[in-house]
mmCIF file of C-alpha atoms in Angstrom:
data_model
loop_
_atom_site.group_PDB
_atom_site.id
_atom_site.type_symbol
_atom_site.label_atom_id
_atom_site.label_comp_id
_atom_site.label_asym_id
_atom_site.label_seq_id
_atom_site.Cartn_x
_atom_site.Cartn_y
_atom_site.Cartn_z
ATOM 1 C CA GLY A 12 195.701 -128.332 -110.062
ATOM 2 C CA GLY A 13 192.122 -128.446 -109.048
ATOM 3 C CA GLY A 14 190.546 -126.131 -105.943
ATOM 4 C CA GLY A 15 187.683 -125.746 -103.906
ATOM 5 C CA TRP A 16 186.189 -122.185 -103.486
ATOM 6 C CA GLY A 17 184.587 -120.382 -101.130
ATOM 7 C CA GLY A 18 182.965 -117.133 -100.301
ATOM 8 C CA ASN A 19 180.103 -115.316 -100.679
ATOM 9 C CA TYR A 20 180.598 -112.370 -103.571
ATOM 10 C CA GLY A 21 179.465 -109.108 -104.388
ATOM 11 C CA TYR A 22 179.652 -106.235 -106.664
ATOM 12 C CA GLY A 23 178.702 -102.703 -106.427
ATOM 13 C CA GLU A 24 175.934 -100.817 -109.192
ATOM 14 C CA MET A 25 176.572 -97.634 -110.709
ATOM 15 C CA GLY A 26 174.188 -95.290 -108.455
ATOM 16 C CA ALA A 27 173.885 -93.080 -105.159
ATOM 17 C CA ALA A 28 175.619 -95.828 -103.143
ATOM 18 C CA GLU A 29 178.643 -95.961 -105.199
ATOM 19 C CA MET A 30 179.631 -92.239 -105.083
ATOM 20 C CA ALA A 31 182.127 -92.307 -102.242
ATOM 21 C CA ILE A 32 183.957 -95.065 -104.460
ATOM 22 C CA PRO A 33 187.436 -93.767 -106.126
ATOM 23 C CA ALA A 34 187.416 -93.077 -109.695
ATOM 24 C CA GLY A 35 189.583 -96.415 -110.999
ATOM 25 C CA HIS A 36 187.876 -98.695 -108.218
ATOM 26 C CA VAL A 37 184.773 -101.395 -109.652
ATOM 27 C CA SER A 38 183.353 -102.653 -106.194
ATOM 28 C CA LEU A 39 183.647 -106.218 -104.816
ATOM 29 C CA ILE A 40 180.980 -105.824 -102.954
ATOM 30 C CA ARG A 41 177.212 -105.890 -104.269
ATOM 31 C CA VAL A 42 175.377 -102.430 -102.893
ATOM 32 C CA GLY A 43 172.021 -102.195 -104.672
ATOM 33 C CA GLY A 44 169.969 -104.437 -106.531
ATOM 34 C CA GLY A 45 167.315 -105.639 -104.497
ATOM 35 C CA ALA A 46 167.644 -108.927 -101.896
ATOM 36 C CA PHE A 47 167.559 -111.008 -105.004
ATOM 37 C CA PRO A 48 170.193 -111.008 -107.626
ATOM 38 C CA ASP A 49 169.299 -111.957 -110.942
ATOM 39 C CA LEU A 50 171.327 -115.379 -112.136
ATOM 40 C CA CYS A 51 174.499 -112.969 -113.934
ATOM 41 C CA ASP A 52 174.162 -110.935 -110.586
ATOM 42 C CA LEU A 53 175.435 -114.098 -108.827
ATOM 43 C CA PHE A 54 177.445 -115.398 -111.294
ATOM 44 C CA CYS A 55 179.217 -113.332 -113.049
ATOM 45 C CA PRO A 56 178.757 -109.871 -112.427
ATOM 46 C CA ARG A 57 179.943 -107.128 -114.659
ATOM 47 C CA PHE A 58 179.488 -109.875 -117.576
ATOM 48 C CA ARG A 59 180.708 -108.395 -120.967
ATOM 49 C CA TRP A 60 181.545 -110.637 -123.749
ATOM 50 C CA LEU A 61 184.110 -108.823 -125.503
ATOM 51 C CA CYS A 62 186.828 -109.272 -122.655
ATOM 52 C CA PHE A 63 189.592 -111.834 -121.756
ATOM 53 C CA THR A 64 187.438 -113.162 -118.799
ATOM 54 C CA THR A 65 185.129 -114.385 -121.361
ATOM 55 C CA VAL A 66 187.626 -116.166 -124.092
ATOM 56 C CA VAL A 67 190.043 -117.364 -121.922
ATOM 57 C CA SER A 68 186.911 -119.028 -120.536
ATOM 58 C CA ILE A 69 185.566 -120.358 -123.351
ATOM 59 C CA ILE A 70 189.143 -121.378 -124.946
ATOM 60 C CA GLN A 71 189.816 -123.892 -121.516
ATOM 61 C CA ALA A 72 186.015 -125.305 -122.143
ATOM 62 C CA ILE A 73 187.016 -125.970 -125.749
ATOM 63 C CA MET A 74 190.284 -127.569 -124.872
ATOM 64 C CA LEU A 75 188.512 -129.805 -122.036
ATOM 65 C CA VAL A 76 186.343 -131.461 -124.841
ATOM 66 C CA VAL A 77 189.381 -131.577 -127.132
ATOM 67 C CA CYS A 78 190.950 -133.573 -124.198
ATOM 68 C CA LEU A 79 187.855 -135.354 -123.885
ATOM 69 C CA ILE A 80 188.023 -136.815 -127.306
ATOM 70 C CA VAL A 81 191.817 -137.266 -127.415
ATOM 71 C CA GLY A 82 191.448 -139.118 -124.220
ATOM 72 C CA ALA A 83 188.581 -141.619 -125.833
ATOM 73 C CA THR A 84 190.248 -141.988 -129.624
ATOM 74 C CA MET A 85 194.473 -141.912 -128.457
ATOM 75 C CA PHE A 86 194.185 -143.379 -124.872
ATOM 76 C CA ASP A 87 192.094 -145.058 -122.484
ATOM 77 C CA GLY A 88 189.076 -143.176 -122.484
ATOM 78 C CA ALA A 89 187.505 -139.643 -122.545
ATOM 79 C CA PHE A 90 186.259 -140.612 -118.337
ATOM 80 C CA VAL A 91 188.458 -143.017 -116.241
ATOM 81 C CA LYS A 92 187.964 -144.402 -112.803
ATOM 82 C CA GLY A 93 191.250 -142.896 -111.394
ATOM 83 C CA ASN A 94 190.249 -139.406 -112.157
ATOM 84 C CA ASP A 95 187.540 -138.064 -109.826
ATOM 85 C CA MET A 96 187.322 -134.390 -111.765
ATOM 86 C CA GLY A 97 185.129 -136.419 -114.645
ATOM 87 C CA GLY A 98 188.259 -136.400 -116.983
ATOM 88 C CA PRO A 99 190.360 -138.416 -118.692
ATOM 89 C CA SER A 100 193.965 -139.992 -117.777
ATOM 90 C CA GLY A 101 197.232 -138.005 -117.036
ATOM 91 C CA GLN A 102 199.034 -139.559 -120.187
ATOM 92 C CA THR A 103 196.306 -137.498 -121.882
ATOM 93 C CA PHE A 104 197.039 -134.280 -120.062
ATOM 94 C CA LEU A 105 200.761 -135.121 -120.432
ATOM 95 C CA TYR A 106 199.861 -135.594 -124.582
ATOM 96 C CA MET A 107 198.361 -132.172 -124.243
ATOM 97 C CA GLY A 108 200.920 -129.909 -122.677
ATOM 98 C CA ALA A 109 200.287 -130.586 -118.913
ATOM 99 C CA LYS A 110 203.152 -129.256 -116.386
ATOM 100 C CA TYR A 111 205.741 -132.131 -116.228
ATOM 101 C CA LEU A 112 209.100 -131.406 -114.889
ATOM 102 C CA PRO A 113 211.019 -133.836 -116.704
ATOM 103 C CA ASP A 114 209.886 -132.580 -119.970
ATOM 104 C CA ILE A 115 209.875 -129.144 -118.962
ATOM 105 C CA GLN A 116 213.973 -130.023 -118.530
ATOM 106 C CA LYS A 117 214.326 -131.452 -121.728
ATOM 107 C CA GLY A 118 213.019 -128.088 -123.119
ATOM 108 C CA GLU A 119 209.531 -128.092 -123.343
ATOM 109 C CA VAL A 120 209.329 -124.658 -121.731
ATOM 110 C CA TRP A 121 205.809 -123.997 -123.114
ATOM 111 C CA ARG A 122 204.502 -126.696 -120.196
ATOM 112 C CA PHE A 123 204.531 -123.710 -117.922
ATOM 113 C CA VAL A 124 202.139 -121.896 -119.614
ATOM 114 C CA THR A 125 199.988 -124.595 -121.517
ATOM 115 C CA PRO A 126 198.379 -126.120 -117.941
ATOM 116 C CA ILE A 127 196.451 -122.847 -117.346
ATOM 117 C CA PHE A 128 194.195 -123.587 -120.289
ATOM 118 C CA LEU A 129 194.055 -127.367 -119.377
ATOM 119 C CA HIS A 130 191.401 -128.557 -117.213
ATOM 120 C CA GLY A 131 191.600 -132.374 -115.246
ATOM 121 C CA GLY A 132 187.916 -133.108 -115.768
ATOM 122 C CA ILE A 133 184.119 -131.255 -116.160
ATOM 123 C CA LEU A 134 184.162 -130.678 -112.206
ATOM 124 C CA HIS A 135 187.601 -128.881 -112.377
ATOM 125 C CA LEU A 136 186.704 -126.551 -115.303
ATOM 126 C CA ALA A 137 183.312 -125.805 -113.074
ATOM 127 C CA SER A 138 185.030 -124.887 -109.871
ATOM 128 C CA ASN A 139 187.516 -122.722 -111.607
ATOM 129 C CA LEU A 140 184.996 -121.336 -114.191
ATOM 130 C CA PHE A 141 182.912 -120.105 -111.139
ATOM 131 C CA PHE A 142 185.642 -118.572 -109.359
ATOM 132 C CA GLN A 143 186.827 -116.759 -112.551
ATOM 133 C CA CYS A 144 183.781 -115.643 -113.596
ATOM 134 C CA ARG A 145 183.165 -114.309 -110.242
ATOM 135 C CA LEU A 146 185.864 -112.379 -109.508
ATOM 136 C CA GLY A 147 187.556 -112.067 -113.186
ATOM 137 C CA PHE A 148 185.336 -109.067 -114.889
ATOM 138 C CA ILE A 149 185.579 -106.892 -111.963
ATOM 139 C CA PHE A 150 189.251 -107.279 -111.597
ATOM 140 C CA GLU A 151 189.742 -106.892 -115.375
ATOM 141 C CA LEU A 152 187.748 -103.707 -115.328
ATOM 142 C CA ARG A 153 189.941 -102.424 -111.784
ATOM 143 C CA TRP A 154 193.068 -102.973 -113.414
ATOM 144 C CA GLY A 155 192.630 -102.906 -116.967
ATOM 145 C CA LEU A 156 193.147 -105.545 -120.095
ATOM 146 C CA ALA A 157 196.707 -105.291 -120.423
ATOM 147 C CA ASN A 158 197.578 -105.264 -116.796
ATOM 148 C CA TYR A 159 194.995 -108.412 -116.107
ATOM 149 C CA ILE A 160 196.535 -110.651 -118.746
ATOM 150 C CA ALA A 161 199.688 -110.054 -117.627
ATOM 151 C CA ALA A 162 198.732 -110.568 -114.010
ATOM 152 C CA TYR A 163 196.767 -113.516 -115.357
ATOM 153 C CA LEU A 164 199.699 -115.229 -117.214
ATOM 154 C CA LEU A 165 202.740 -114.325 -114.909
ATOM 155 C CA THR A 166 200.844 -115.712 -111.960
ATOM 156 C CA GLY A 167 199.967 -118.721 -113.963
ATOM 157 C CA ILE A 168 203.868 -119.426 -114.967
ATOM 158 C CA GLY A 169 204.682 -118.793 -111.491
ATOM 159 C CA ALA A 170 202.285 -121.220 -110.212
ATOM 160 C CA SER A 171 203.633 -124.163 -112.356
ATOM 161 C CA PHE A 172 207.142 -123.012 -110.977
ATOM 162 C CA PHE A 173 206.315 -123.821 -107.692
ATOM 163 C CA SER A 174 204.489 -126.818 -108.693
ATOM 164 C CA CYS A 175 207.926 -128.033 -110.330
ATOM 165 C CA LEU A 176 209.695 -126.987 -107.318
ATOM 166 C CA LEU A 177 207.507 -128.383 -104.697
ATOM 167 C CA SER A 178 205.862 -131.114 -106.741
ATOM 168 C CA PRO A 179 208.203 -132.809 -109.357
ATOM 169 C CA LYS A 180 207.081 -135.845 -109.869
ATOM 170 C CA SER A 181 203.245 -134.905 -110.463
ATOM 171 C CA ILE A 182 201.166 -134.037 -113.583
ATOM 172 C CA SER A 183 199.824 -130.876 -113.058
ATOM 173 C CA VAL A 184 197.177 -128.944 -115.294
ATOM 174 C CA GLY A 185 194.382 -125.937 -114.187
ATOM 175 C CA ALA A 186 193.995 -122.503 -113.772
ATOM 176 C CA SER A 187 193.370 -122.637 -110.717
ATOM 177 C CA GLY A 188 197.443 -121.300 -109.345
ATOM 178 C CA ALA A 189 196.005 -118.238 -111.846
ATOM 179 C CA LEU A 190 193.049 -117.484 -109.737
ATOM 180 C CA PHE A 191 194.716 -117.605 -106.507
ATOM 181 C CA GLY A 192 197.861 -115.731 -108.102
ATOM 182 C CA LEU A 193 194.660 -112.721 -108.654
ATOM 183 C CA ILE A 194 193.495 -112.962 -104.997
ATOM 184 C CA GLY A 195 197.521 -112.404 -104.077
ATOM 185 C CA ALA A 196 197.074 -109.511 -106.632
ATOM 186 C CA ASP A 197 194.001 -108.284 -104.977
ATOM 187 C CA ILE A 198 195.419 -108.219 -101.693
ATOM 188 C CA SER A 199 198.430 -105.937 -102.894
ATOM 189 C CA TYR A 200 195.579 -103.597 -104.701
ATOM 190 C CA LEU A 201 194.282 -103.049 -101.405
ATOM 191 C CA ILE A 202 197.661 -102.445 -99.488
ATOM 192 C CA MET A 203 198.600 -100.076 -101.835
ATOM 193 C CA ASN A 204 195.227 -98.341 -101.897
ATOM 194 C CA TRP A 205 194.022 -98.468 -98.182
ATOM 195 C CA ALA A 206 193.978 -95.706 -97.543
ATOM 196 C CA TYR A 207 192.306 -94.539 -100.364
ATOM 197 C CA LEU A 208 188.892 -97.040 -100.136
ATOM 198 C CA PRO A 209 185.380 -96.742 -98.338
ATOM 199 C CA GLN A 210 185.949 -97.574 -94.962
ATOM 200 C CA SER A 211 183.176 -100.261 -94.968
ATOM 201 C CA GLU A 212 184.429 -101.893 -97.959
ATOM 202 C CA LYS A 213 187.591 -102.345 -97.589
ATOM 203 C CA TYR A 214 187.501 -104.237 -94.539
ATOM 204 C CA GLN A 215 184.789 -106.210 -96.053
ATOM 205 C CA GLU A 216 186.753 -106.943 -99.287
ATOM 206 C CA LEU A 217 189.664 -108.152 -97.384
ATOM 207 C CA CYS A 218 187.504 -110.544 -94.902
ATOM 208 C CA ILE A 219 186.650 -112.340 -98.188
ATOM 209 C CA VAL A 220 189.818 -112.406 -99.336
ATOM 210 C CA ILE A 221 190.621 -114.071 -96.246
ATOM 211 C CA CYS A 222 187.706 -116.667 -96.227
ATOM 212 C CA ILE A 223 188.608 -117.692 -99.811
ATOM 213 C CA LEU A 224 191.956 -118.179 -98.612
ATOM 214 C CA LEU A 225 191.092 -120.198 -95.313
ATOM 215 C CA ILE A 226 188.597 -122.573 -97.300
ATOM 216 C CA ASN A 227 190.701 -123.475 -99.990
ATOM 217 C CA PHE A 228 193.544 -124.060 -97.822
ATOM 218 C CA LEU A 229 191.139 -126.336 -95.403
ATOM 219 C CA PHE A 230 189.806 -127.834 -98.888
ATOM 220 C CA GLY A 231 193.299 -128.447 -100.203
ATOM 221 C CA MET A 232 194.595 -130.028 -96.901
ATOM 222 C CA THR A 233 191.723 -132.276 -96.639
ATOM 223 C CA GLY A 234 191.575 -133.125 -100.131
ATOM 224 C CA GLY A 235 194.763 -132.818 -101.433
ATOM 225 C CA GLY A 236 196.581 -135.712 -100.802
ATOM 226 C CA ASP A 237 194.511 -137.662 -102.992
ATOM 227 C CA GLY A 238 197.157 -136.309 -105.716
ATOM 228 C CA ASN A 239 193.928 -134.245 -107.407
ATOM 229 C CA ILE A 240 194.914 -131.141 -105.987
ATOM 230 C CA ASP A 241 198.319 -129.324 -106.473
ATOM 231 C CA ASN A 242 198.755 -126.981 -103.147
ATOM 232 C CA SER A 243 202.137 -125.964 -104.558
ATOM 233 C CA ALA A 244 200.437 -124.712 -107.528
ATOM 234 C CA HIS A 245 198.026 -122.711 -105.614
ATOM 235 C CA PHE A 246 200.682 -121.454 -103.097
ATOM 236 C CA GLY A 247 203.385 -120.364 -105.986
ATOM 237 C CA GLY A 248 200.201 -118.388 -107.754
ATOM 238 C CA LEU A 249 199.118 -116.701 -104.414
ATOM 239 C CA VAL A 250 202.790 -115.458 -103.719
ATOM 240 C CA PHE A 251 203.498 -114.386 -107.302
ATOM 241 C CA GLY A 252 200.254 -112.527 -107.297
ATOM 242 C CA PHE A 253 201.006 -110.630 -104.232
ATOM 243 C CA PHE A 254 204.595 -109.233 -106.173
ATOM 244 C CA VAL A 255 202.816 -108.820 -109.691
ATOM 245 C CA GLY A 256 199.585 -107.137 -108.234
ATOM 246 C CA PHE A 257 202.628 -104.179 -106.712
ATOM 247 C CA ALA A 258 203.648 -104.438 -110.186
ATOM 248 C CA LEU A 259 200.278 -104.132 -112.197
ATOM 249 C CA THR A 260 197.463 -103.067 -110.456
ATOM 250 C CA ASN A 261 195.884 -99.736 -110.553
ATOM 251 C CA LEU A 262 197.537 -97.111 -107.730
ATOM 252 C CA LEU A 263 193.949 -94.855 -107.226
ATOM 253 C CA GLN A 264 196.099 -92.043 -106.645
ATOM 254 C CA PRO A 265 198.793 -91.992 -109.270
ATOM 255 C CA GLU A 266 200.662 -89.177 -107.281
ATOM 256 C CA ASP A 267 200.848 -91.550 -104.419
ATOM 257 C CA PRO A 268 204.731 -90.479 -102.975
ATOM 258 C CA ASN A 269 204.758 -94.836 -102.652
ATOM 259 C CA GLY A 270 203.785 -95.588 -105.872
ATOM 260 C CA LYS A 271 207.275 -96.031 -107.134
ATOM 261 C CA LYS A 272 208.462 -97.924 -104.292
ATOM 262 C CA PHE A 273 205.581 -100.239 -104.752
ATOM 263 C CA ARG A 274 206.359 -100.558 -108.313
ATOM 264 C CA ALA A 275 209.793 -101.273 -107.984
ATOM 265 C CA PHE A 276 209.706 -103.701 -104.957
ATOM 266 C CA GLY A 277 206.583 -105.848 -106.862
ATOM 267 C CA TRP A 278 208.996 -105.948 -110.315
ATOM 268 C CA GLY A 279 212.294 -106.755 -108.107
ATOM 269 C CA SER A 280 210.784 -109.374 -106.346
ATOM 270 C CA PHE A 281 209.046 -110.800 -109.204
ATOM 271 C CA THR A 282 211.797 -111.067 -111.205
ATOM 272 C CA THR A 283 214.169 -112.228 -108.591
ATOM 273 C CA LEU A 284 211.979 -115.060 -107.243
ATOM 274 C CA SER A 285 211.535 -116.077 -111.125
ATOM 275 C CA ILE A 286 215.220 -116.338 -111.281
ATOM 276 C CA ILE A 287 215.484 -118.124 -108.551
ATOM 277 C CA CYS A 288 212.890 -120.764 -109.471
ATOM 278 C CA LEU A 289 214.026 -121.411 -112.829
ATOM 279 C CA CYS A 290 217.644 -121.566 -111.492
ATOM 280 C CA CYS A 291 216.670 -123.971 -108.856
ATOM 281 C CA ILE A 292 214.387 -125.832 -111.732
ATOM 282 C CA PHE A 293 217.236 -126.456 -114.210
ATOM 283 C CA LEU A 294 219.958 -126.889 -112.003
ATOM 284 C CA VAL A 295 218.838 -128.473 -108.473
ATOM 285 C CA VAL A 296 215.623 -129.871 -108.574
ATOM 286 C CA SER A 297 215.519 -133.746 -109.886
ATOM 287 C CA ALA A 298 212.389 -135.461 -110.633
ATOM 288 C CA ASN A 299 213.964 -138.911 -110.623
#
C-alpha cells in the first residue's frame, strides 16, 4: 500500500568526525560535507550502482511502466479516475500479481511476494523510492548484502500476511510494507547495539525513526480511509521487521553475551508469527 514519508535524514562521511563510530556501523546522521549537500547527498546517500537497493528500485520502476502498458492495452486505461496515485485500475494490478486473499487461498501464494515489486501509480512509486533510496543504501552497507535482501523480502512478505488478515478484501501493492520493515529492523539494530553507538548519534537516529513512524501513522489515519493506503501492511511490515532485525542485523560486538539470545528471540518470534499468520490466512480468515 502507499504511504507517507517524513523525517530529515543524513549520513556520516568518512573523516575525523566518524572516528568514534565502531567498525561495522555506517552513520545515518550527516556529520560533514558543508551546509548544502549535493543532490546525491540529499536523495540517495551512499549511492552505488552495483547494489540491491539500486537494482530493486530499477525493477520497481520498470514494473510500473509494464503495469501502465497492460492497463492501457488490456483493461480500462493506464490512468483511471479512481486511482489518485496516478496509475491503472485494481484489475490491472490483480492481473499483475497484487495481494488478493481469495486468489492466495486458491494456491497463488506468489502473491505474498509480487506486491513488493508493484506500485499503484507514479506518486506511489516516487514516494516509496525516495524512502527506499534515502535509507536503503545505508542499511545495506550496515547489515551486509545478504542480510539486507533477506530483511527486505521477509518483511515485505510479513506485510502481505497482515494485509490478508486485517484487510482481506483489498487488492494491495507496494514496497512500503517492506520499507516499514526496514524501520522495524533498524529499531532492533539500535536496541542490540545501544551500548556501542556514539551517545549523540544513537539518540538522533532514534528520534528520526520515531518521527518517521509518527508522520506515517498520522498520514495513514487521515488518508487511509479512501482505500489507497494499506495501513495493515505497514503495521505488519513494522512488526515483522522488528523481529527480523534481531535475527539478521549486525552486532557491532560479536562477542556480546546477549548475541545468541537476540538471534534466538528474532528467529523464534519471526517463525512463530509466520506460522500463526499462515494458519489464520488459510484456515480462519474469509474474504467473502
